[in-house]
Amino acid sequence: MQEAVFIRQNLKKWQAMENMAGDTVFTTPDELVEAYNELTSDLAFAQTQYPASPVTAYLNDLALSLHRDLYSHKHTPWSRVVRFWTHDIPLSVYDARWCLLLSLAIFLVFIIIGALSTFGDPNFPRVILGDDYVDMTLSNIEAGNPMAVYAQGDQVSSFLGITFNNVLVAFITYVTGLFTSFGTGYYLMTNGIMVGSFVTFFIVRKLFVESILAIMLHGTLELSAIVISGGAGIMLGNGWLFPGTYGRVQSFLRAAQRSVRVLISTVPIFIIAGFIEGFFTRYTYVGDGLRLLVICASALFVVYYYVFLPIKRHREAAAK
């Protein structure tokens, strides 16, 4: 059978199966089993007749999605929650890996631009951070406590305010992907320039070690989560821009389903980062060793959960 005929005969059936994937509310286990068995039959035929064709890769991905849904139906509600965080999110992160790398690249580029701009123009931080903030920080430096800004307010209020603000920034960074991934890129740009200018403001005053230990104590998680939110937003926007073999609306819905899982994964990270900033960062006299330990532990978690675990889960799914 010619490939075009094979696709034409089965396309509507496959599209119906796509709608079943991830739908654990309106799709019964029996329907999933029937769809999965039929799909694996089509996949076996495609692997034999068209091994290098995009349709074979498409059917393989769809079969993996249905297989994951079948597996999830066998679990209790609590185990489904565990599986969501330990399997579903890492697999979605793997799908978004190139978008996450692009988000990281954009963020780093504009951090460098913010740093170079501050080195070149001492007044640049006033444009980015505001005169009041810069004047207050200069006063703190003169008083011998350059990181005093983190000690303002009571701990609970700081924790709640910081966490809410960070989650809001992440949500806006993601949602602007609705206006194509360039909207998300804009927020990555503004945040990157702000971070670069802020850090360099202390570097030029020979306060690099003190500032980086205070900033990255919570910033390791916070900045990582912003980059991850940006990657999710880029993935969402790419659903509109690059539909591939799908219809544009269908491509967008698929991207939204996967990218929102990536976004959800940042919420606990922002909560922990807000807790650290509200309750711990303010104690600038705490030993450098302890602060460095927290920074390293945070970095190791991000690398494990967003790099190694997604690769591991993808290999496990592909081997089934």
PDB file of N, CA, C and O in Angstrom, residues 93-158:
ATOM      1  N   VAL A  93       8.859  17.730  29.993  1.00  0.00           N
ATOM      2  CA  VAL A  93      10.103  18.511  29.966  1.00  0.00           C
ATOM      3  C   VAL A  93      10.993  18.026  28.832  1.00  0.00           C
ATOM      4  O   VAL A  93      11.621  18.840  28.129  1.00  0.00           O
ATOM      5  N   TYR A  94      11.047  16.723  28.636  1.00  0.00           N
ATOM      6  CA  TYR A  94      11.854  16.188  27.529  1.00  0.00           C
ATOM      7  C   TYR A  94      11.316  16.686  26.192  1.00  0.00           C
ATOM      8  O   TYR A  94      12.096  17.062  25.302  1.00  0.00           O
ATOM      9  N   ASP A  95       9.997  16.690  26.034  1.00  0.00           N
ATOM     10  CA  ASP A  95       9.399  17.203  24.791  1.00  0.00           C
ATOM     11  C   ASP A  95       9.754  18.676  24.579  1.00  0.00           C
ATOM     12  O   ASP A  95       9.862  19.125  23.436  1.00  0.00           O
ATOM     13  N   ALA A  96       9.916  19.406  25.679  1.00  0.00           N
ATOM     14  CA  ALA A  96      10.184  20.850  25.598  1.00  0.00           C
ATOM     15  C   ALA A  96      11.665  21.182  25.651  1.00  0.00           C
ATOM     16  O   ALA A  96      12.027  22.354  25.781  1.00  0.00           O
ATOM     17  N   ARG A  97      12.532  20.185  25.521  1.00  0.00           N
ATOM     18  CA  ARG A  97      13.963  20.394  25.788  1.00  0.00           C
ATOM     19  C   ARG A  97      14.575  21.473  24.917  1.00  0.00           C
ATOM     20  O   ARG A  97      15.366  22.293  25.396  1.00  0.00           O
ATOM     21  N   TRP A  98      14.223  21.526  23.636  1.00  0.00           N
ATOM     22  CA  TRP A  98      14.823  22.540  22.761  1.00  0.00           C
ATOM     23  C   TRP A  98      14.279  23.927  23.085  1.00  0.00           C
ATOM     24  O   TRP A  98      15.006  24.918  23.003  1.00  0.00           O
ATOM     25  N   CYS A  99      13.010  23.989  23.475  1.00  0.00           N
ATOM     26  CA  CYS A  99      12.435  25.272  23.889  1.00  0.00           C
ATOM     27  C   CYS A  99      13.085  25.760  25.186  1.00  0.00           C
ATOM     28  O   CYS A  99      13.333  26.960  25.357  1.00  0.00           O
ATOM     29  N   LEU A 100      13.372  24.841  26.093  1.00  0.00           N
ATOM     30  CA  LEU A 100      14.040  25.208  27.339  1.00  0.00           C
ATOM     31  C   LEU A 100      15.459  25.698  27.085  1.00  0.00           C
ATOM     32  O   LEU A 100      15.911  26.667  27.705  1.00  0.00           O
ATOM     33  N   LEU A 101      16.154  25.030  26.173  1.00  0.00           N
ATOM     34  CA  LEU A 101      17.513  25.475  25.832  1.00  0.00           C
ATOM     35  C   LEU A 101      17.484  26.857  25.186  1.00  0.00           C
ATOM     36  O   LEU A 101      18.349  27.701  25.464  1.00  0.00           O
ATOM     37  N   LEU A 102      16.497  27.093  24.322  1.00  0.00           N
ATOM     38  CA  LEU A 102      16.369  28.411  23.695  1.00  0.00           C
ATOM     39  C   LEU A 102      16.063  29.469  24.744  1.00  0.00           C
ATOM     40  O   LEU A 102      16.630  30.576  24.712  1.00  0.00           O
ATOM     41  N   SER A 103      15.183  29.144  25.683  1.00  0.00           N
ATOM     42  CA  SER A 103      14.863  30.078  26.766  1.00  0.00           C
ATOM     43  C   SER A 103      16.110  30.414  27.573  1.00  0.00           C
ATOM     44  O   SER A 103      16.368  31.591  27.888  1.00  0.00           O
ATOM     45  N   LEU A 104      16.897  29.402  27.902  1.00  0.00           N
ATOM     46  CA  LEU A 104      18.137  29.630  28.652  1.00  0.00           C
ATOM     47  C   LEU A 104      19.103  30.505  27.859  1.00  0.00           C
ATOM     48  O   LEU A 104      19.725  31.424  28.423  1.00  0.00           O
ATOM     49  N   ALA A 105      19.215  30.251  26.562  1.00  0.00           N
ATOM     50  CA  ALA A 105      20.130  31.032  25.726  1.00  0.00           C
ATOM     51  C   ALA A 105      19.708  32.502  25.681  1.00  0.00           C
ATOM     52  O   ALA A 105      20.544  33.408  25.809  1.00  0.00           O
ATOM     53  N   ILE A 106      18.407  32.742  25.496  1.00  0.00           N
ATOM     54  CA  ILE A 106      17.904  34.123  25.451  1.00  0.00           C
ATOM     55  C   ILE A 106      18.190  34.823  26.781  1.00  0.00           C
ATOM     56  O   ILE A 106      18.668  35.962  26.825  1.00  0.00           O
ATOM     57  N   PHE A 107      17.901  34.126  27.869  1.00  0.00           N
ATOM     58  CA  PHE A 107      18.092  34.711  29.204  1.00  0.00           C
ATOM     59  C   PHE A 107      19.560  35.054  29.451  1.00  0.00           C
ATOM     60  O   PHE A 107      19.883  36.157  29.921  1.00  0.00           O
ATOM     61  N   LEU A 108      20.459  34.138  29.107  1.00  0.00           N
ATOM     62  CA  LEU A 108      21.892  34.371  29.326  1.00  0.00           C
ATOM     63  C   LEU A 108      22.412  35.513  28.454  1.00  0.00           C
ATOM     64  O   LEU A 108      23.233  36.323  28.908  1.00  0.00           O
ATOM     65  N   VAL A 109      21.956  35.561  27.211  1.00  0.00           N
ATOM     66  CA  VAL A 109      22.402  36.628  26.308  1.00  0.00           C
ATOM     67  C   VAL A 109      22.040  37.995  26.880  1.00  0.00           C
ATOM     68  O   VAL A 109      22.865  38.925  26.891  1.00  0.00           O
ATOM     69  N   PHE A 110      20.834  38.125  27.403  1.00  0.00           N
ATOM     70  CA  PHE A 110      20.418  39.435  27.906  1.00  0.00           C
ATOM     71  C   PHE A 110      20.964  39.724  29.294  1.00  0.00           C
ATOM     72  O   PHE A 110      21.069  40.895  29.680  1.00  0.00           O
ATOM     73  N   ILE A 111      21.341  38.697  30.043  1.00  0.00           N
ATOM     74  CA  ILE A 111      22.100  38.947  31.274  1.00  0.00           C
ATOM     75  C   ILE A 111      23.438  39.582  30.915  1.00  0.00           C
ATOM     76  O   ILE A 111      23.876  40.557  31.547  1.00  0.00           O
ATOM     77  N   ILE A 112      24.078  39.047  29.889  1.00  0.00           N
ATOM     78  CA  ILE A 112      25.365  39.601  29.438  1.00  0.00           C
ATOM     79  C   ILE A 112      25.181  41.026  28.935  1.00  0.00           C
ATOM     80  O   ILE A 112      25.995  41.915  29.227  1.00  0.00           O
ATOM     81  N   ILE A 113      24.104  41.266  28.189  1.00  0.00           N
ATOM     82  CA  ILE A 113      23.842  42.622  27.688  1.00  0.00           C
ATOM     83  C   ILE A 113      23.621  43.582  28.858  1.00  0.00           C
ATOM     84  O   ILE A 113      24.143  44.714  28.867  1.00  0.00           O
ATOM     85  N   GLY A 114      22.863  43.158  29.871  1.00  0.00           N
ATOM     86  CA  GLY A 114      22.646  43.999  31.054  1.00  0.00           C
ATOM     87  C   GLY A 114      23.943  44.280  31.781  1.00  0.00           C
ATOM     88  O   GLY A 114      24.170  45.407  32.252  1.00  0.00           O
ATOM     89  N   ALA A 115      24.815  43.258  31.874  1.00  0.00           N
ATOM     90  CA  ALA A 115      26.105  43.445  32.548  1.00  0.00           C
ATOM     91  C   ALA A 115      26.995  44.408  31.774  1.00  0.00           C
ATOM     92  O   ALA A 115      27.583  45.332  32.356  1.00  0.00           O
ATOM     93  N   LEU A 116      27.105  44.206  30.462  1.00  0.00           N
ATOM     94  CA  LEU A 116      27.951  45.078  29.646  1.00  0.00           C
ATOM     95  C   LEU A 116      27.441  46.512  29.647  1.00  0.00           C
ATOM     96  O   LEU A 116      28.236  47.463  29.667  1.00  0.00           O
ATOM     97  N   SER A 117      26.129  46.676  29.644  1.00  0.00           N
ATOM     98  CA  SER A 117      25.550  48.024  29.672  1.00  0.00           C
ATOM     99  C   SER A 117      25.871  48.734  30.979  1.00  0.00           C
ATOM    100  O   SER A 117      26.141  49.936  31.001  1.00  0.00           O
ATOM    101  N   THR A 118      25.877  47.975  32.080  1.00  0.00           N
ATOM    102  CA  THR A 118      26.191  48.573  33.380  1.00  0.00           C
ATOM    103  C   THR A 118      27.673  48.922  33.483  1.00  0.00           C
ATOM    104  O   THR A 118      28.039  49.970  34.035  1.00  0.00           O
ATOM    105  N   PHE A 119      28.524  48.046  32.943  1.00  0.00           N
ATOM    106  CA  PHE A 119      29.957  48.362  32.907  1.00  0.00           C
ATOM    107  C   PHE A 119      30.215  49.613  32.064  1.00  0.00           C
ATOM    108  O   PHE A 119      31.069  50.431  32.403  1.00  0.00           O
ATOM    109  N   GLY A 120      29.459  49.751  30.975  1.00  0.00           N
ATOM    110  CA  GLY A 120      29.689  50.872  30.068  1.00  0.00           C
ATOM    111  C   GLY A 120      29.070  52.176  30.528  1.00  0.00           C
ATOM    112  O   GLY A 120      29.564  53.256  30.184  1.00  0.00           O
ATOM    113  N   ASP A 121      27.979  52.089  31.305  1.00  0.00           N
ATOM    114  CA  ASP A 121      27.286  53.300  31.753  1.00  0.00           C
ATOM    115  C   ASP A 121      26.868  53.113  33.209  1.00  0.00           C
ATOM    116  O   ASP A 121      25.924  52.373  33.497  1.00  0.00           O
ATOM    117  N   PRO A 122      27.530  53.757  34.149  1.00  0.00           N
ATOM    118  CA  PRO A 122      27.202  53.597  35.577  1.00  0.00           C
ATOM    119  C   PRO A 122      25.763  53.967  35.918  1.00  0.00           C
ATOM    120  O   PRO A 122      25.240  53.527  36.953  1.00  0.00           O
ATOM    121  N   ASN A 123      25.111  54.763  35.073  1.00  0.00           N
ATOM    122  CA  ASN A 123      23.733  55.169  35.344  1.00  0.00           C
ATOM    123  C   ASN A 123      22.703  54.195  34.765  1.00  0.00           C
ATOM    124  O   ASN A 123      21.499  54.373  34.972  1.00  0.00           O
ATOM    125  N   PHE A 124      23.165  53.181  34.055  1.00  0.00           N
ATOM    126  CA  PHE A 124      22.233  52.229  33.443  1.00  0.00           C
ATOM    127  C   PHE A 124      21.345  51.535  34.487  1.00  0.00           C
ATOM    128  O   PHE A 124      20.141  51.364  34.250  1.00  0.00           O
ATOM    129  N   PRO A 125      21.884  51.129  35.655  1.00  0.00           N
ATOM    130  CA  PRO A 125      21.010  50.495  36.660  1.00  0.00           C
ATOM    131  C   PRO A 125      19.851  51.386  37.100  1.00  0.00           C
ATOM    132  O   PRO A 125      18.789  50.871  37.474  1.00  0.00           O
ATOM    133  N   ARG A 126      20.037  52.699  37.060  1.00  0.00           N
ATOM    134  CA  ARG A 126      18.944  53.599  37.437  1.00  0.00           C
ATOM    135  C   ARG A 126      17.798  53.497  36.439  1.00  0.00           C
ATOM    136  O   ARG A 126      16.624  53.620  36.811  1.00  0.00           O
ATOM    137  N   VAL A 127      18.133  53.269  35.180  1.00  0.00           N
ATOM    138  CA  VAL A 127      17.097  53.117  34.146  1.00  0.00           C
ATOM    139  C   VAL A 127      16.329  51.815  34.354  1.00  0.00           C
ATOM    140  O   VAL A 127      15.106  51.768  34.191  1.00  0.00           O
ATOM    141  N   ILE A 128      17.040  50.770  34.719  1.00  0.00           N
ATOM    142  CA  ILE A 128      16.439  49.447  34.843  1.00  0.00           C
ATOM    143  C   ILE A 128      15.806  49.222  36.210  1.00  0.00           C
ATOM    144  O   ILE A 128      14.680  48.713  36.321  1.00  0.00           O
ATOM    145  N   LEU A 129      16.512  49.605  37.278  1.00  0.00           N
ATOM    146  CA  LEU A 129      16.067  49.306  38.638  1.00  0.00           C
ATOM    147  C   LEU A 129      15.330  50.460  39.307  1.00  0.00           C
ATOM    148  O   LEU A 129      14.626  50.238  40.304  1.00  0.00           O
ATOM    149  N   GLY A 130      15.494  51.663  38.787  1.00  0.00           N
ATOM    150  CA  GLY A 130      14.836  52.831  39.372  1.00  0.00           C
ATOM    151  C   GLY A 130      15.747  53.589  40.324  1.00  0.00           C
ATOM    152  O   GLY A 130      16.593  53.000  40.996  1.00  0.00           O
ATOM    153  N   ASP A 131      15.592  54.908  40.387  1.00  0.00           N
ATOM    154  CA  ASP A 131      16.434  55.744  41.238  1.00  0.00           C
ATOM    155  C   ASP A 131      16.283  55.403  42.715  1.00  0.00           C
ATOM    156  O   ASP A 131      17.270  55.365  43.464  1.00  0.00           O
ATOM    157  N   ASP A 132      15.059  55.173  43.175  1.00  0.00           N
ATOM    158  CA  ASP A 132      14.832  54.909  44.595  1.00  0.00           C
ATOM    159  C   ASP A 132      15.576  53.653  45.039  1.00  0.00           C
ATOM    160  O   ASP A 132      16.204  53.637  46.111  1.00  0.00           O
ATOM    161  N   TYR A 133      15.490  52.605  44.246  1.00  0.00           N
ATOM    162  CA  TYR A 133      16.142  51.346  44.615  1.00  0.00           C
ATOM    163  C   TYR A 133      17.659  51.508  44.625  1.00  0.00           C
ATOM    164  O   TYR A 133      18.331  51.037  45.548  1.00  0.00           O
ATOM    165  N   VAL A 134      18.193  52.172  43.607  1.00  0.00           N
ATOM    166  CA  VAL A 134      19.645  52.368  43.535  1.00  0.00           C
ATOM    167  C   VAL A 134      20.126  53.215  44.700  1.00  0.00           C
ATOM    168  O   VAL A 134      21.140  52.887  45.350  1.00  0.00           O
ATOM    169  N   ASP A 135      19.423  54.313  45.003  1.00  0.00           N
ATOM    170  CA  ASP A 135      19.835  55.178  46.117  1.00  0.00           C
ATOM    171  C   ASP A 135      19.776  54.431  47.449  1.00  0.00           C
ATOM    172  O   ASP A 135      20.663  54.586  48.308  1.00  0.00           O
ATOM    173  N   MET A 136      18.738  53.634  47.639  1.00  0.00           N
ATOM    174  CA  MET A 136      18.619  52.859  48.871  1.00  0.00           C
ATOM    175  C   MET A 136      19.776  51.859  48.991  1.00  0.00           C
ATOM    176  O   MET A 136      20.376  51.717  50.072  1.00  0.00           O
ATOM    177  N   THR A 137      20.120  51.201  47.902  1.00  0.00           N
ATOM    178  CA  THR A 137      21.204  50.213  47.940  1.00  0.00           C
ATOM    179  C   THR A 137      22.542  50.875  48.181  1.00  0.00           C
ATOM    180  O   THR A 137      23.391  50.340  48.921  1.00  0.00           O
ATOM    181  N   LEU A 138      22.760  52.044  47.592  1.00  0.00           N
ATOM    182  CA  LEU A 138      23.999  52.771  47.848  1.00  0.00           C
ATOM    183  C   LEU A 138      24.116  53.150  49.325  1.00  0.00           C
ATOM    184  O   LEU A 138      25.200  53.082  49.917  1.00  0.00           O
ATOM    185  N   SER A 139      22.998  53.529  49.920  1.00  0.00           N
ATOM    186  CA  SER A 139      23.005  53.858  51.360  1.00  0.00           C
ATOM    187  C   SER A 139      23.328  52.622  52.188  1.00  0.00           C
ATOM    188  O   SER A 139      24.073  52.699  53.175  1.00  0.00           O
ATOM    189  N   ASN A 140      22.788  51.484  51.787  1.00  0.00           N
ATOM    190  CA  ASN A 140      23.073  50.231  52.503  1.00  0.00           C
ATOM    191  C   ASN A 140      24.547  49.850  52.390  1.00  0.00           C
ATOM    192  O   ASN A 140      25.155  49.362  53.354  1.00  0.00           O
ATOM    193  N   ILE A 141      25.121  50.088  51.222  1.00  0.00           N
ATOM    194  CA  ILE A 141      26.545  49.783  51.032  1.00  0.00           C
ATOM    195  C   ILE A 141      27.399  50.667  51.921  1.00  0.00           C
ATOM    196  O   ILE A 141      28.352  50.202  52.573  1.00  0.00           O
ATOM    197  N   GLU A 142      27.057  51.948  51.969  1.00  0.00           N
ATOM    198  CA  GLU A 142      27.806  52.871  52.818  1.00  0.00           C
ATOM    199  C   GLU A 142      27.680  52.496  54.298  1.00  0.00           C
ATOM    200  O   GLU A 142      28.606  52.702  55.085  1.00  0.00           O
ATOM    201  N   ALA A 143      26.534  51.918  54.666  1.00  0.00           N
ATOM    202  CA  ALA A 143      26.309  51.522  56.056  1.00  0.00           C
ATOM    203  C   ALA A 143      26.948  50.176  56.376  1.00  0.00           C
ATOM    204  O   ALA A 143      26.862  49.699  57.523  1.00  0.00           O
ATOM    205  N   GLY A 144      27.567  49.548  55.386  1.00  0.00           N
ATOM    206  CA  GLY A 144      28.250  48.283  55.609  1.00  0.00           C
ATOM    207  C   GLY A 144      27.368  47.055  55.517  1.00  0.00           C
ATOM    208  O   GLY A 144      27.782  45.958  55.908  1.00  0.00           O
ATOM    209  N   ASN A 145      26.137  47.210  54.999  1.00  0.00           N
ATOM    210  CA  ASN A 145      25.216  46.068  54.853  1.00  0.00           C
ATOM    211  C   ASN A 145      24.579  46.113  53.458  1.00  0.00           C
ATOM    212  O   ASN A 145      23.403  46.463  53.315  1.00  0.00           O
ATOM    213  N   PRO A 146      25.341  45.769  52.418  1.00  0.00           N
ATOM    214  CA  PRO A 146      24.863  45.937  51.052  1.00  0.00           C
ATOM    215  C   PRO A 146      23.622  45.117  50.705  1.00  0.00           C
ATOM    216  O   PRO A 146      22.857  45.489  49.810  1.00  0.00           O
ATOM    217  N   MET A 147      23.386  44.014  51.411  1.00  0.00           N
ATOM    218  CA  MET A 147      22.240  43.152  51.121  1.00  0.00           C
ATOM    219  C   MET A 147      21.071  43.405  52.062  1.00  0.00           C
ATOM    220  O   MET A 147      20.193  42.564  52.224  1.00  0.00           O
ATOM    221  N   ALA A 148      21.036  44.576  52.684  1.00  0.00           N
ATOM    222  CA  ALA A 148      19.988  44.893  53.660  1.00  0.00           C
ATOM    223  C   ALA A 148      18.595  44.913  53.044  1.00  0.00           C
ATOM    224  O   ALA A 148      17.597  44.781  53.753  1.00  0.00           O
ATOM    225  N   VAL A 149      18.520  45.030  51.720  1.00  0.00           N
ATOM    226  CA  VAL A 149      17.219  45.059  51.061  1.00  0.00           C
ATOM    227  C   VAL A 149      16.436  43.781  51.340  1.00  0.00           C
ATOM    228  O   VAL A 149      15.201  43.775  51.387  1.00  0.00           O
ATOM    229  N   TYR A 150      17.155  42.671  51.549  1.00  0.00           N
ATOM    230  CA  TYR A 150      16.476  41.398  51.781  1.00  0.00           C
ATOM    231  C   TYR A 150      15.971  41.268  53.214  1.00  0.00           C
ATOM    232  O   TYR A 150      15.272  40.297  53.532  1.00  0.00           O
ATOM    233  N   ALA A 151      16.339  42.198  54.076  1.00  0.00           N
ATOM    234  CA  ALA A 151      15.914  42.135  55.475  1.00  0.00           C
ATOM    235  C   ALA A 151      14.697  42.999  55.746  1.00  0.00           C
ATOM    236  O   ALA A 151      14.251  43.117  56.885  1.00  0.00           O
ATOM    237  N   GLN A 152      14.142  43.622  54.724  1.00  0.00           N
ATOM    238  CA  GLN A 152      12.998  44.501  54.914  1.00  0.00           C
ATOM    239  C   GLN A 152      11.726  43.688  55.137  1.00  0.00           C
ATOM    240  O   GLN A 152      11.538  42.616  54.553  1.00  0.00           O
ATOM    241  N   GLY A 153      10.826  44.213  55.966  1.00  0.00           N
ATOM    242  CA  GLY A 153       9.547  43.560  56.216  1.00  0.00           C
ATOM    243  C   GLY A 153       9.687  42.332  57.093  1.00  0.00           C
ATOM    244  O   GLY A 153      10.776  41.844  57.351  1.00  0.00           O
ATOM    245  N   ASP A 154       8.523  41.823  57.543  1.00  0.00           N
ATOM    246  CA  ASP A 154       8.570  40.604  58.352  1.00  0.00           C
ATOM    247  C   ASP A 154       8.668  39.392  57.432  1.00  0.00           C
ATOM    248  O   ASP A 154       8.379  39.450  56.241  1.00  0.00           O
ATOM    249  N   GLN A 155       9.060  38.284  58.007  1.00  0.00           N
ATOM    250  CA  GLN A 155       9.387  37.111  57.211  1.00  0.00           C
ATOM    251  C   GLN A 155       8.188  36.529  56.465  1.00  0.00           C
ATOM    252  O   GLN A 155       8.282  36.188  55.288  1.00  0.00           O
ATOM    253  N   VAL A 156       7.061  36.396  57.148  1.00  0.00           N
ATOM    254  CA  VAL A 156       5.888  35.784  56.516  1.00  0.00           C
ATOM    255  C   VAL A 156       5.392  36.642  55.358  1.00  0.00           C
ATOM    256  O   VAL A 156       5.105  36.134  54.260  1.00  0.00           O
ATOM    257  N   SER A 157       5.284  37.951  55.593  1.00  0.00           N
ATOM    258  CA  SER A 157       4.829  38.848  54.529  1.00  0.00           C
ATOM    259  C   SER A 157       5.783  38.831  53.341  1.00  0.00           C
ATOM    260  O   SER A 157       5.353  38.835  52.185  1.00  0.00           O
ATOM    261  N   SER A 158       7.083  38.807  53.629  1.00  0.00           N
ATOM    262  CA  SER A 158       8.071  38.758  52.552  1.00  0.00           C
ATOM    263  C   SER A 158       7.923  37.472  51.755  1.00  0.00           C
ATOM    264  O   SER A 158       7.925  37.481  50.518  1.00  0.00           O
TER     265      SER A 158
END
